[in-house]
Amino acid sequence: MAGAGAVVSKSIGLEPNIGNSNPVIVGTDCGVINSMGLPNPGINEFIDELKSLNLDNFPLFVSIFGYTENEFEILAKKLSKIPMVKAIELNISCPHSVISQIGQDPEITRKVVEAVRESTDLPLFVKLTPNVTDITKIAKAAELGGADAIIAINTVRAIAIDIETGMPILSNIYGGLSGPAIKPIAIRAVYDIFKTVNIPIIGVGGILKWQDVIEFFYAGASAVQIGTGIIREDLDIFRKISIGLIQYLNRKNILNIQDLIGKTHKLIRIKREKK
Ligand code: DHB
């Protein structure tokens, strides 16, 4: 209702999980670090809840996480039967969980994506971790496994320390940094992945305003996600950004958004050819 094109759920696993004990979130100068611990009601209760809503036309993407290929398969199969679910997002990238070991290894990424690909006809998006040496290798593996789109990036592994006690603030010590601090990292990741894969990229990381979204488009994103921005602003962020985007496109006489996606790559090529 606030103007977003779709909503992505918190990641859902097989079993109910209450998550980590407090504190699970801490603010920093330009972002937040969270370590919720993947809290969720478990797939069965989650599906019951979705069914009770009776909102078959709602544009819902469900994020799922598992510890094995088989767990991902079961989750995807169950969700495929629910009309409300329009796409599946694989979280193989939570920065403080063993599931990030999937998203840090191209071979394992490919196997997990392949397994889910065979279990569902729903669009399949794979969310990648920036906590790797070369994110393009993971993106390529996800594409080869049959992903329909790459989502870049998940949070950056981080720590905050209380200087009065000397102890880490989060109960889990490590958490994932999100917000404006990570935007340039996300732009770089999208820029590099665009050169590597032939599937669309959904950009995410530190978006607060329409200018950030334009920057993601130039780097190569076809769509964006906003999470921390909702905490920093409020749900009006979607409408404000949409208005800003339309005004920019009008001012620049851009009739087709497609002309903007990845345009920085084109501009760099043209500049190089002139030399
Ligand atoms: C959590 C999950 C994530 O995917 C992430 O990026 C950060 C935190 C969590 O539930 O703890």
mmCIF file of C-alpha atoms and ligand atoms in Angstrom, residues 10-11 20 34-39 91 93-96 99 154-155 175-176, ligand 1:
data_model
loop_
_atom_site.group_PDB
_atom_site.id
_atom_site.type_symbol
_atom_site.label_atom_id
_atom_site.label_comp_id
_atom_site.label_asym_id
_atom_site.label_seq_id
_atom_site.Cartn_x
_atom_site.Cartn_y
_atom_site.Cartn_z
ATOM 1 C CA LYS A 10 12.196 -12.508 6.471
ATOM 2 C CA SER A 11 14.004 -15.778 5.726
ATOM 3 C CA ASN A 20 19.304 -15.016 19.160
ATOM 4 C CA ASN A 34 21.910 -6.988 13.256
ATOM 5 C CA SER A 35 22.138 -10.562 14.342
ATOM 6 C CA MET A 36 18.529 -11.620 14.729
ATOM 7 C CA GLY A 37 19.543 -15.260 14.352
ATOM 8 C CA LEU A 38 17.105 -16.070 11.533
ATOM 9 C CA PRO A 39 13.981 -16.033 13.744
ATOM 10 C CA ASN A 91 19.377 -16.718 1.490
ATOM 11 C CA SER A 93 24.448 -15.322 2.589
ATOM 12 C CA CYS A 94 23.521 -14.562 6.237
ATOM 13 C CA PRO A 95 26.922 -13.276 7.432
ATOM 14 C CA HIS A 96 27.025 -14.861 10.883
ATOM 15 C CA ILE A 99 24.575 -20.924 5.719
ATOM 16 C CA ASN A 154 23.367 -9.199 1.685
ATOM 17 C CA THR A 155 24.888 -7.582 4.786
ATOM 18 C CA GLY A 175 26.237 -9.372 12.885
ATOM 19 C CA GLY A 176 25.475 -8.056 9.426
HETATM 20 C C1 DHB B 1 20.262 -12.091 9.718
HETATM 21 C C2 DHB B 1 20.038 -12.640 8.468
HETATM 22 C C3 DHB B 1 20.617 -12.074 7.353
HETATM 23 O O1 DHB B 1 20.449 -12.581 6.114
HETATM 24 C C4 DHB B 1 21.421 -10.947 7.478
HETATM 25 O O2 DHB B 1 21.968 -10.404 6.387
HETATM 26 C C5 DHB B 1 21.667 -10.412 8.731
HETATM 27 C C6 DHB B 1 21.079 -10.987 9.842
HETATM 28 C C7 DHB B 1 19.670 -12.697 10.930
HETATM 29 O O3 DHB B 1 18.524 -13.167 10.911
HETATM 30 O O4 DHB B 1 20.363 -12.715 11.958
#
